[in-house]
Short mmCIF file of C-alpha atoms in Angstrom, two decimals:
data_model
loop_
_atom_site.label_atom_id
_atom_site.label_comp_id
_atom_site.label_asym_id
_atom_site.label_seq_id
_atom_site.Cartn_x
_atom_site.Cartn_y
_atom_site.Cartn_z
CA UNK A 162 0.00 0.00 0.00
CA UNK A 163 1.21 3.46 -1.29
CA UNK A 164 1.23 5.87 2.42
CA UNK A 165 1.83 8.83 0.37
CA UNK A 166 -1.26 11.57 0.81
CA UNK A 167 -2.10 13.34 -1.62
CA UNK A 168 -1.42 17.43 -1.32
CA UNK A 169 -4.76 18.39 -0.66
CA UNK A 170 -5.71 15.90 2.58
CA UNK A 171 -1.72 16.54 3.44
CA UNK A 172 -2.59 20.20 3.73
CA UNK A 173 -5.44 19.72 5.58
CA UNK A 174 -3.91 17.44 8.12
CA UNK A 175 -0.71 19.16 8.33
CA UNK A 176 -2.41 22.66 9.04
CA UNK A 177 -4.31 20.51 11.89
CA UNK A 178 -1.36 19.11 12.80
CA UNK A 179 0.62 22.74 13.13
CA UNK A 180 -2.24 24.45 14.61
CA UNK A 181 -2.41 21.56 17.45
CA UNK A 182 1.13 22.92 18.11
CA UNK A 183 -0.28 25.96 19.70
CA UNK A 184 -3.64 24.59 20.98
CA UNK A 185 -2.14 21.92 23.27
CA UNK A 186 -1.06 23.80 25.41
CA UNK A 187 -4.21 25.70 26.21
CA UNK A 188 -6.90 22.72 25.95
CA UNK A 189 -4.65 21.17 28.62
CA UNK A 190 -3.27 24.15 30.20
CA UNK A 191 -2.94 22.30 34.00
CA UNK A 192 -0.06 19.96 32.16
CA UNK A 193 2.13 21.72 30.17
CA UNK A 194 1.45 25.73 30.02
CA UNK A 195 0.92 26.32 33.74
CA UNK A 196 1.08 24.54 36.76
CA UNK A 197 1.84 20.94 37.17
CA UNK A 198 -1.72 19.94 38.59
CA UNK A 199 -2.47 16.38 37.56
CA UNK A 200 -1.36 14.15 39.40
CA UNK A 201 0.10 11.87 36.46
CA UNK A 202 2.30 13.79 34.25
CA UNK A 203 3.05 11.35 31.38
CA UNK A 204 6.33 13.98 30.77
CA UNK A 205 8.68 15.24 33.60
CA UNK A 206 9.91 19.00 32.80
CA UNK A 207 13.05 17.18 32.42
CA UNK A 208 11.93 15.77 29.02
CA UNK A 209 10.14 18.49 27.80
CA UNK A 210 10.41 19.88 24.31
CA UNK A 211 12.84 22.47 24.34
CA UNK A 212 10.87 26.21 24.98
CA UNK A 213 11.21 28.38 21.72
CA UNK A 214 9.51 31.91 20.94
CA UNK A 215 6.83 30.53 19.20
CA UNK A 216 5.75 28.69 22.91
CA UNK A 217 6.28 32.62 24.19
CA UNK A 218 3.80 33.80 21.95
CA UNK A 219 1.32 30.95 22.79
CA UNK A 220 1.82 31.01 27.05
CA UNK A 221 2.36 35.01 26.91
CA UNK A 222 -0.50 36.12 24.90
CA UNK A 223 -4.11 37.30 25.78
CA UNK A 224 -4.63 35.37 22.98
CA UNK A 225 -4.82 34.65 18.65
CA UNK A 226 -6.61 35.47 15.82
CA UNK A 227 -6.75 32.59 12.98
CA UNK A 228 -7.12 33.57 9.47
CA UNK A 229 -6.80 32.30 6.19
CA UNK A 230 -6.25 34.54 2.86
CA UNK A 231 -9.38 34.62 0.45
CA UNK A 232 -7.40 35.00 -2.87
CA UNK A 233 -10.85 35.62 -4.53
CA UNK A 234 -12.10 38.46 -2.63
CA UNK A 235 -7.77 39.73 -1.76
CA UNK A 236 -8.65 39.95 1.92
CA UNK A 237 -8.15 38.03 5.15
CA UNK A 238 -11.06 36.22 6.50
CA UNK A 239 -11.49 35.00 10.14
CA UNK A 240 -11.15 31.44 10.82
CA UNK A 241 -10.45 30.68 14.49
CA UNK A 242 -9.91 32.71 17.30
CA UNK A 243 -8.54 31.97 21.23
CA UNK A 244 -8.57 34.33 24.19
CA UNK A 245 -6.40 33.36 27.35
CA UNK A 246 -6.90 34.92 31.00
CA UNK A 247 -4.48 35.07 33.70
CA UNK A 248 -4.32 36.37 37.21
CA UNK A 249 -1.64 38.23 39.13
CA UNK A 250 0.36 34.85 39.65
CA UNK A 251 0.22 33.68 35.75
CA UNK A 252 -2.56 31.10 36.31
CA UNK A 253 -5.20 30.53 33.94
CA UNK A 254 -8.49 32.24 35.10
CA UNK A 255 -10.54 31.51 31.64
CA UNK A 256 -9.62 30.14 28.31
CA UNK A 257 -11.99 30.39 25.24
CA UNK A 258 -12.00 29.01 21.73
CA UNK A 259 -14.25 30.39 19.14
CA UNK A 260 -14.46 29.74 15.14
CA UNK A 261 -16.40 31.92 12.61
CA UNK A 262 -19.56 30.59 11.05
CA UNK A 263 -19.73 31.52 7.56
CA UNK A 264 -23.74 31.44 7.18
CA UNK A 265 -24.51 33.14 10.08
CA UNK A 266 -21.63 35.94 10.00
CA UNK A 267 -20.99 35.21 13.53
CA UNK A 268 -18.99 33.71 15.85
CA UNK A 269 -19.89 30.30 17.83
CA UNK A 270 -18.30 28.87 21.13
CA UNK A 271 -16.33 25.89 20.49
CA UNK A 272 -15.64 25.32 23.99
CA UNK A 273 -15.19 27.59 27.41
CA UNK A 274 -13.05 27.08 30.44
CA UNK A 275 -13.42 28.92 33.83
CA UNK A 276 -10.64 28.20 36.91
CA UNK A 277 -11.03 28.69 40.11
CA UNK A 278 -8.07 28.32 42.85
CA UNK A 279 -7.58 28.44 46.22
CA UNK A 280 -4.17 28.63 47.91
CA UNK A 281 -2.37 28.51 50.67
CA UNK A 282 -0.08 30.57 52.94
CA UNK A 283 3.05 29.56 50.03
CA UNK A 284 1.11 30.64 47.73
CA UNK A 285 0.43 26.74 46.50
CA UNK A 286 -2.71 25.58 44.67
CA UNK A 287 -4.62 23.57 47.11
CA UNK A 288 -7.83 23.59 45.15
CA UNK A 289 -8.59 24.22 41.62
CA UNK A 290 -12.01 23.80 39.56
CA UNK A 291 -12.44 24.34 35.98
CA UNK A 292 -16.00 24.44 34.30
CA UNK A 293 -16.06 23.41 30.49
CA UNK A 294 -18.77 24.63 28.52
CA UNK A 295 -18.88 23.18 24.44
CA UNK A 296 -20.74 22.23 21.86
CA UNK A 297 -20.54 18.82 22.98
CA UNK A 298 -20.56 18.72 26.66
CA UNK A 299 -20.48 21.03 29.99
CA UNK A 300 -19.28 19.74 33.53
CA UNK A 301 -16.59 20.80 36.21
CA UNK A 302 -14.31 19.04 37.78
CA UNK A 303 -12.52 19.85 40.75
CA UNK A 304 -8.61 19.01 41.78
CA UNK A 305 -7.50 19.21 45.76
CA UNK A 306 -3.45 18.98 46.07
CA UNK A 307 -1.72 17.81 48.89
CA UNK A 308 1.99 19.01 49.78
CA UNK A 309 4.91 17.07 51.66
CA UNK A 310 8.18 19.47 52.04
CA UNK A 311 7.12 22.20 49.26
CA UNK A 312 6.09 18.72 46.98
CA UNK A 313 3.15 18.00 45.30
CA UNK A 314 2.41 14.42 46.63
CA UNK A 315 -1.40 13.64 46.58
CA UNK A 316 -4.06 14.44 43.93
CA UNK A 317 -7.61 13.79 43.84
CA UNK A 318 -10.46 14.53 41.38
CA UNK A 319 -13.82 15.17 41.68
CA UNK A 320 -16.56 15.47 39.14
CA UNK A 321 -19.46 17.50 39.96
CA UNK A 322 -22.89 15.92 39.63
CA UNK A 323 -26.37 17.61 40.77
CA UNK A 324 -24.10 20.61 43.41
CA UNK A 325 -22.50 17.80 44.87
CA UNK A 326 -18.36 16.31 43.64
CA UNK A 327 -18.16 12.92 43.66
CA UNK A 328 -14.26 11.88 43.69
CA UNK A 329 -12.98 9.98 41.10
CA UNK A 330 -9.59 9.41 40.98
CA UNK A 331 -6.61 9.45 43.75
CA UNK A 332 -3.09 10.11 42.58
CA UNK A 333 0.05 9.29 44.49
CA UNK A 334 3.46 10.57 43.87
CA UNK A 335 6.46 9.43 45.40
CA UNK A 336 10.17 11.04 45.38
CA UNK A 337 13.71 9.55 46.12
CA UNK A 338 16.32 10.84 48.70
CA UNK A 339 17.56 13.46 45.49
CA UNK A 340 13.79 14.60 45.26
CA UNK A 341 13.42 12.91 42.14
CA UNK A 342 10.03 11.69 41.10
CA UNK A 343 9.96 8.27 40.52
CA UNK A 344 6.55 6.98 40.96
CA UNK A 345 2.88 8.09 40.44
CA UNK A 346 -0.20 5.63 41.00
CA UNK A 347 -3.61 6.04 40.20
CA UNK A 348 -6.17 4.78 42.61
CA UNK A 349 -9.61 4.27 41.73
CA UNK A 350 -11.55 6.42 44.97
CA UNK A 351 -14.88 3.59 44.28
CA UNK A 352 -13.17 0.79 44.20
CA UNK A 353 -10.05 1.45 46.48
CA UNK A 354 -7.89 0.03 43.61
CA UNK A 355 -5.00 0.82 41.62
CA UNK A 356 -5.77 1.29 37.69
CA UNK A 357 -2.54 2.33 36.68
CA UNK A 358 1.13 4.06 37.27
CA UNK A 359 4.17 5.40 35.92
CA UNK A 360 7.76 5.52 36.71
CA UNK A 361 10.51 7.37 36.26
CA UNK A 362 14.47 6.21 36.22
CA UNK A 363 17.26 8.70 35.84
CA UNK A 364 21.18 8.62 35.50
CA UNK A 365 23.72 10.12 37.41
CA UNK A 366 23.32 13.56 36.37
CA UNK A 367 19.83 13.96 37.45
CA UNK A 368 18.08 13.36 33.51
CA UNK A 369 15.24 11.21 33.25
CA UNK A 370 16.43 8.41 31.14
CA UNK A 371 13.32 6.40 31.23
CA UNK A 372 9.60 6.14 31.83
CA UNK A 373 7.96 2.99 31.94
CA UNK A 374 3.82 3.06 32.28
CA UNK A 375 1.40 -0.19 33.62
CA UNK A 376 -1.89 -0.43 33.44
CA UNK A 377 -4.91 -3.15 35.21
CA UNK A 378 -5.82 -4.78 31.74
CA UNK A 379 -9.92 -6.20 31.93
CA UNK A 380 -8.48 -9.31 34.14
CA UNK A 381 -7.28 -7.38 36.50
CA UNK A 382 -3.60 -8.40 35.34
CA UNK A 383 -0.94 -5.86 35.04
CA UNK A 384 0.74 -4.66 31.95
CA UNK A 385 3.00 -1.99 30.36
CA UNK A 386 0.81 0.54 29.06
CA UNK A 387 3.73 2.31 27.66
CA UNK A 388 7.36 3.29 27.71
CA UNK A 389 10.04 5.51 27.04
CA UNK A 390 13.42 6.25 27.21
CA UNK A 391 15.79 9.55 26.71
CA UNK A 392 19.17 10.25 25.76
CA UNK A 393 21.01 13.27 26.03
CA UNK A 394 23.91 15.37 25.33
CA UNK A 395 26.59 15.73 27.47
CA UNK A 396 25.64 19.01 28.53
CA UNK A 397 22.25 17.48 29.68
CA UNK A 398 20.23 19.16 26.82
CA UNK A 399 17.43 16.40 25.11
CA UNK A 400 19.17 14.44 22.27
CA UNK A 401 16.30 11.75 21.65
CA UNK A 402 13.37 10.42 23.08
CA UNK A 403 11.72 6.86 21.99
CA UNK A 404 8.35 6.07 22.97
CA UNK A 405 5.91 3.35 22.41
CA UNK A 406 5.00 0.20 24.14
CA UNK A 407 6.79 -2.68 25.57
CA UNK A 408 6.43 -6.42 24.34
CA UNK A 409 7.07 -9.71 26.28
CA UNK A 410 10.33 -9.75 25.76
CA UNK A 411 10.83 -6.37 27.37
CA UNK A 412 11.71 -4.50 23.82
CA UNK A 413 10.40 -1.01 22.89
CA UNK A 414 7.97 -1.38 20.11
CA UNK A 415 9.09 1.93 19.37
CA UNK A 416 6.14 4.06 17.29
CA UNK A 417 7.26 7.12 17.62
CA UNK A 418 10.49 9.10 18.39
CA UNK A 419 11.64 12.35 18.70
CA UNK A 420 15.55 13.70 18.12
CA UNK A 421 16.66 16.94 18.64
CA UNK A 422 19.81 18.85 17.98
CA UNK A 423 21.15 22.51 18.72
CA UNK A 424 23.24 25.42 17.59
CA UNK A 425 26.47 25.96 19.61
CA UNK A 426 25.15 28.62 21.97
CA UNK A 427 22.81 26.20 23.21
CA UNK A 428 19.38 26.93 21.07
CA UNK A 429 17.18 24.73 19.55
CA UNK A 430 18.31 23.85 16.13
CA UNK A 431 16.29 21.40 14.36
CA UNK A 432 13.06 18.58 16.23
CA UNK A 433 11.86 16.04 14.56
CA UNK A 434 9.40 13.37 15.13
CA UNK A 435 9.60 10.06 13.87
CA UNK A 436 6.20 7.76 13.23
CA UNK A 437 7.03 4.27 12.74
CA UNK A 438 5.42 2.29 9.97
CA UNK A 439 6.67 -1.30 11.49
CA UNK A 440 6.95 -0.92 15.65
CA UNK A 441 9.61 -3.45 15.96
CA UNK A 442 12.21 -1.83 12.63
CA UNK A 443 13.08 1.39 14.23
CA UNK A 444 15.22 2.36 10.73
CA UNK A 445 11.82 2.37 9.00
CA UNK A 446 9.81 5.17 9.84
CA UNK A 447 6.90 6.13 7.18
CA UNK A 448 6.39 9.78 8.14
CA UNK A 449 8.21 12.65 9.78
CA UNK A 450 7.80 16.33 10.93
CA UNK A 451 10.98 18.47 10.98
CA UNK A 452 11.13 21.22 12.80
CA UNK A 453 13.72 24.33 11.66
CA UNK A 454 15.02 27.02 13.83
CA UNK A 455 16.71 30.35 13.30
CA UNK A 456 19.22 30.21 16.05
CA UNK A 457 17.51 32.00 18.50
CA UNK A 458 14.86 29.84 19.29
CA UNK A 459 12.57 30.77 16.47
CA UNK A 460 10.31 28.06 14.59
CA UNK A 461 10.73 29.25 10.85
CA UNK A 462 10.14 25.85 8.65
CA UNK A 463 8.51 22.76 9.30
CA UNK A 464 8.30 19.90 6.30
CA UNK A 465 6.95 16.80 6.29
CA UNK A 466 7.43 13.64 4.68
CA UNK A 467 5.69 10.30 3.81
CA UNK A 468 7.34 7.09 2.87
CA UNK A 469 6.20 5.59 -0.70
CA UNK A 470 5.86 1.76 -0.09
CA UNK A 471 5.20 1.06 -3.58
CA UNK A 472 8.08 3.61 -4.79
CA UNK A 473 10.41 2.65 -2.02
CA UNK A 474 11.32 6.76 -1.69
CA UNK A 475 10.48 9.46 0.70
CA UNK A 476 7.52 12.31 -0.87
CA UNK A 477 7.83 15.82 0.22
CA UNK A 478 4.37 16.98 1.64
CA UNK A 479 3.03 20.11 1.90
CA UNK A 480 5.30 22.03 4.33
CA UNK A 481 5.00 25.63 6.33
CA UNK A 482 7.48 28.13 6.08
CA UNK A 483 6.47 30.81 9.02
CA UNK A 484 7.46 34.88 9.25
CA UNK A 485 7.15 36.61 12.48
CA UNK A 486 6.34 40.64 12.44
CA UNK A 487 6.04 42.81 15.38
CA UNK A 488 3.68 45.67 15.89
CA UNK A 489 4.50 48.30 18.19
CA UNK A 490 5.12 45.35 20.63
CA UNK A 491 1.90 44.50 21.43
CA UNK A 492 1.03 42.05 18.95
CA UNK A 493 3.31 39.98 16.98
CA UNK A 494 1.95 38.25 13.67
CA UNK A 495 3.32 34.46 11.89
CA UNK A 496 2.44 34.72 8.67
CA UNK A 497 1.64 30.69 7.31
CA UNK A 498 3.41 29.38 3.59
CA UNK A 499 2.51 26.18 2.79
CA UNK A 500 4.80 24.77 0.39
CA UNK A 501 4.31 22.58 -3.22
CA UNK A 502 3.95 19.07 -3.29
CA UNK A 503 7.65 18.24 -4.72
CA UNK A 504 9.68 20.64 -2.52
CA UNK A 505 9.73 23.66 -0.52
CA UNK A 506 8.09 25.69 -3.18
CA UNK A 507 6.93 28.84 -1.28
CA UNK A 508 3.75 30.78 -2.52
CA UNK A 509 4.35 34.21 -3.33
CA UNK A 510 1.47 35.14 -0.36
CA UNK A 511 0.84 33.33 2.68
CA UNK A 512 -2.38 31.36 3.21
CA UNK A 513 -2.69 31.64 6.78
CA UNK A 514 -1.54 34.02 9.35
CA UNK A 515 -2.01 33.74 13.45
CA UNK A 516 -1.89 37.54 15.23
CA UNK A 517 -1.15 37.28 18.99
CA UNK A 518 -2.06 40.12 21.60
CA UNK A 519 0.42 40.11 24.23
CA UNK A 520 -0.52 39.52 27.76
CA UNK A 521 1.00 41.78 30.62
CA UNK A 522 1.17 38.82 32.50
CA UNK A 523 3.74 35.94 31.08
CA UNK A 524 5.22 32.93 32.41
CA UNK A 525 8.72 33.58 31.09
CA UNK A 526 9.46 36.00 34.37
CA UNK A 527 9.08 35.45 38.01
CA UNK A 528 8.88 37.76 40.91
CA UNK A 529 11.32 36.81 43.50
CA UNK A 530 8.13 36.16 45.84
CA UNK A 531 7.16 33.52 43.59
CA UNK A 532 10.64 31.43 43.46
CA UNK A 533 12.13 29.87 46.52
CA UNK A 534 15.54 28.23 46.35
CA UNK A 535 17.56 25.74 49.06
CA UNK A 536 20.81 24.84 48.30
CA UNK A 537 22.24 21.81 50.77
CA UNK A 538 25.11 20.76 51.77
CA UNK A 539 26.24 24.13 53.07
CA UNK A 540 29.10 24.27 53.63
CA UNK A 541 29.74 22.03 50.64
CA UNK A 542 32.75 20.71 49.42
CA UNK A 543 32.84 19.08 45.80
CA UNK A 544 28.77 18.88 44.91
CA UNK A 545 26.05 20.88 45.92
CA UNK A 546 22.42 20.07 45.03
CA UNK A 547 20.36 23.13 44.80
CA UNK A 548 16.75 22.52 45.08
CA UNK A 549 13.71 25.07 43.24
CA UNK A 550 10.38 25.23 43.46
CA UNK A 551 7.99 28.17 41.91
CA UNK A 552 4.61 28.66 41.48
CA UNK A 553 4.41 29.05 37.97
CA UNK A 554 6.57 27.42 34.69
CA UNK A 555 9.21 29.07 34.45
CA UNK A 556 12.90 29.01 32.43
CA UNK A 557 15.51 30.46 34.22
CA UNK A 558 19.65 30.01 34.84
CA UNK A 559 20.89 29.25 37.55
CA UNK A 560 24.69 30.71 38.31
CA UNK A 561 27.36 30.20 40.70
CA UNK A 562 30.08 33.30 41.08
CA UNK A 563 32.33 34.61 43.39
CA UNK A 564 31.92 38.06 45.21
CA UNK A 565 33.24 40.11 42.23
CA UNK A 566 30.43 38.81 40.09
CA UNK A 567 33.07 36.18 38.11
CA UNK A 568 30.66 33.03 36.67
CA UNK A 569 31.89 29.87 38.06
CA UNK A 570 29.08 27.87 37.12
CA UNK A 571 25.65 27.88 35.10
CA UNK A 572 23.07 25.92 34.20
CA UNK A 573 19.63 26.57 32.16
CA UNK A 574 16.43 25.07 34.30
CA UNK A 575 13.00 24.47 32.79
CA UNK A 576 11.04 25.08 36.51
CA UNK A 577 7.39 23.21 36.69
CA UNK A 578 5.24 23.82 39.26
CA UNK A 579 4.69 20.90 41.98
CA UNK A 580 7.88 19.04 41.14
CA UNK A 581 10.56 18.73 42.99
CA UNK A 582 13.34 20.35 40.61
CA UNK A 583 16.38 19.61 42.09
CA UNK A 584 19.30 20.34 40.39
CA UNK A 585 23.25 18.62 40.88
CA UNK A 586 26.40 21.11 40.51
CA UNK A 587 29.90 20.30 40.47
CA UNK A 588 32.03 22.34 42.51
CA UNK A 589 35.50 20.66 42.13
CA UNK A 590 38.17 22.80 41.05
CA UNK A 591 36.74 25.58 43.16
CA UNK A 592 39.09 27.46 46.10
CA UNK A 593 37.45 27.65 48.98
CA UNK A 594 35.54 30.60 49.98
CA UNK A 595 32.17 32.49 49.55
CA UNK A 596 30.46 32.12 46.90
CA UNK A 597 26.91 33.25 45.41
CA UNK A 598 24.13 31.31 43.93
CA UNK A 599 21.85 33.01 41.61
CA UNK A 600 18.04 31.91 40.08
CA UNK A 601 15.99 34.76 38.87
CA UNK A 602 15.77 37.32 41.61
CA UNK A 603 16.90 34.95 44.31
CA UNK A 604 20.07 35.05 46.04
CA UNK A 605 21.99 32.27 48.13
CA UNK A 606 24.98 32.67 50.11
CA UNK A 607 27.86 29.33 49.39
CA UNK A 608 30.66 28.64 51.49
CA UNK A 609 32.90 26.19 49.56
CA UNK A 610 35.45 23.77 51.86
#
């Protein structure tokens, strides 16, 4: 069987495809975007895909405007359209998703979110409740988080049902002596019984190397539900990740994988994900997205390609060239080229085009009230784990120098809320003496022995 597409279902699912790039992140917001609220994160920040401006526009902005070019009438029409809310503290108050109805010139509500929090006196979610309203469905569901030393360790759900919640679901986490997660169960609150978990394994440096999922299958057996594994570069940046499921004999059927690589000053440089056509022949994948940066962390390109069974070669699909333009900073605009069916072929005009409006309130910085930072052993003599937690998502660097300001030490740290994000340094080759260690607006005194 031939699995090329042709270019006009390629287009269509590859638009679908790009534009669930952006929309991921705010139909699951509690996951990825914000704060780390389930209780079963199938990702650890650790193997998260690395943050580029395109994710700024998408967690910073009050929202985005979808249109696609009418080449008939020379104009833009509206297509789609997405308004985020935040509060003081960068969480999610609403989230709305709206597309234009041609017939009735108007715009309908594809679906509506509404948080709620409470929190305590660390300024940690103890409660949240979302309502969804959408075309297909309405009901709220409530999440109450439980905290052992600053970590998220208990989380239970609740689905709401005539005024009253009914609890669903119980989630357990578990941590090692480093404050690494390495377990979460699911417990089913009616029947008192686990349904499934997921662990996490990790190498000397701290990187999760592997995730491995089970499951309670109809007769109430266990089984791997899935599994993963990462490797990395030696500066601890994601190389690859594999994931799939496990057979008997304890091999990854590997369906999909991901590789990354980077520019020299650390930015993203190219992602790509792999979809296998046979599970168990990981040098056979039949399709592929590639992502291309700019160097500084900008999606420009990304092309995909199916592989021709009957022609034994690899067909270039439709691909999407983006441009980025800024106006008067508020809003900043990616203007969509989809590409020929035999190569990059650009169209002299863009058929799509996204238009963010900028949010006051972002992710990307965080007050000093909002970060707290313990660094143990201290004194410490030839490691020193330094341990993070914040209230939002956050990137920021963490640096070791000496009282003159001098950088010993540094180390880029993708910060999710609830997890312990504990991070080793080396300090060998060091003099003793006083030190500082920096993250964001916080400030540690080090005394090296």
């Amino acid at each position: 069987m031939d699995l090329h597409l042709n270019q006009t279902n390629m287009k269509t699912v590859f638009l679908r495809y790009w534009c669930a790039l952006l929309l991921l992140g705010t139909v699951i917001p509690s996951m990825g975007q914000n704060n780390l609220r389930y209780g079963t994160s199938a990702i650890p920040a650790v193997v998260r895909s690395p943050y580029t401006y395109y994710d700024v526009l998408r967690v910073s902005s009050k929202g985005w405007l979808q249109q696609t070019f009418n080449t008939t009438a020379s104009a833009w029409e509206d297509y789609e359209k997405t308004k985020n809310l935040k509060n003081a503290d960068g969480d999610f108050t609403e989230i709305d998703t709206k597309y234009w109805v041609d017939g009735s010139s108007s715009w309908e509500t594809e679906y509506q979110t509404n948080y709620q929090y409470q929190k305590d006196a660390n300024n940690k979610v103890i409660e949240m409740i979302f309502d969804v309203q959408s075309a297909f469905d309405t009901y709220t569901v409530r999440y109450i988080y439980t905290y052992d030393q600053n970590r998220l360790s208990e989380v239970e759900v609740a689905f709401k049902s005539g005024g009253t919640f009914f609890p669903s679901t119980h989630s357990f986490i578990k941590y090692n002596n480093l404050g690494q997660r390495v377990k979460d169960s699911l417990v089913d609150v009616n029947t008192a019984e686990a349904v499934s978990s997921r662990e996490y394994e990790y190498d000397n440096n701290g990187n999760c190397i592997k995730e491995l999922g089970w499951g309670k299958m109809v007769d109430n057996s266990w089984d791997t539900t899935m599994v993963a594994q990462q490797e990395y570069f030696a500066g601890g940046k994601l190389k690859r990740r594999i994931y799939g499921f496990q057979n008997a004999q304890g091999d990854i059927m590997e369906n999909f994988y991901d590789e990354y690589t980077y520019t020299n000053t650390g930015n993203v440089d190219v992602y790509t994900t792999f979809i296998k056509q046979n599970a168990t022949s990981p040098a056979n994948p039949f399709m592929y997205y590639k992502h291309y940066y700019n160097g500084q962390n900008k999606l420009q390109t990304i092309v995909s390609k199916t592989f021709s069974l009957a022609m034994n070669r690899w067909n270039n699909d439709d691909s999407i060239l983006l441009n980025y333009v800024t106006a008067g900073g508020a809003y900043d605009t990616s203007y969509i080229h989809t590409g020929a069916n035999n190569g990059i072929d650009w169209s002299a005009n863009p058929t799509d085009r996204l238009v963010f409006e900028k949010n006051a309130t972002g992710i990307k910085q965080v007050a000093s009230s909002k970060l707290n930072m313990n660094a143990y052993p201290n004194p410490a003599a030839t490691e020193l784990f330094v341990e993070i937690s914040t209230v939002v998502d956050v990137e920021t660097t963490l640096t070791l120098t000496d009282l003159t300001g001098k950088v010993l030490r540094t180390t880029e740290v993708d910060l999710l809320t609830g997890q312990a994000n504990t991070i080793k340094m080396d300090l060998s080759g060091i003099p003793q003496g006083l030190y500082l260690l920096h993250a964001g607006n916080q400030t540690v005194k080090l005394v090296k022995e």
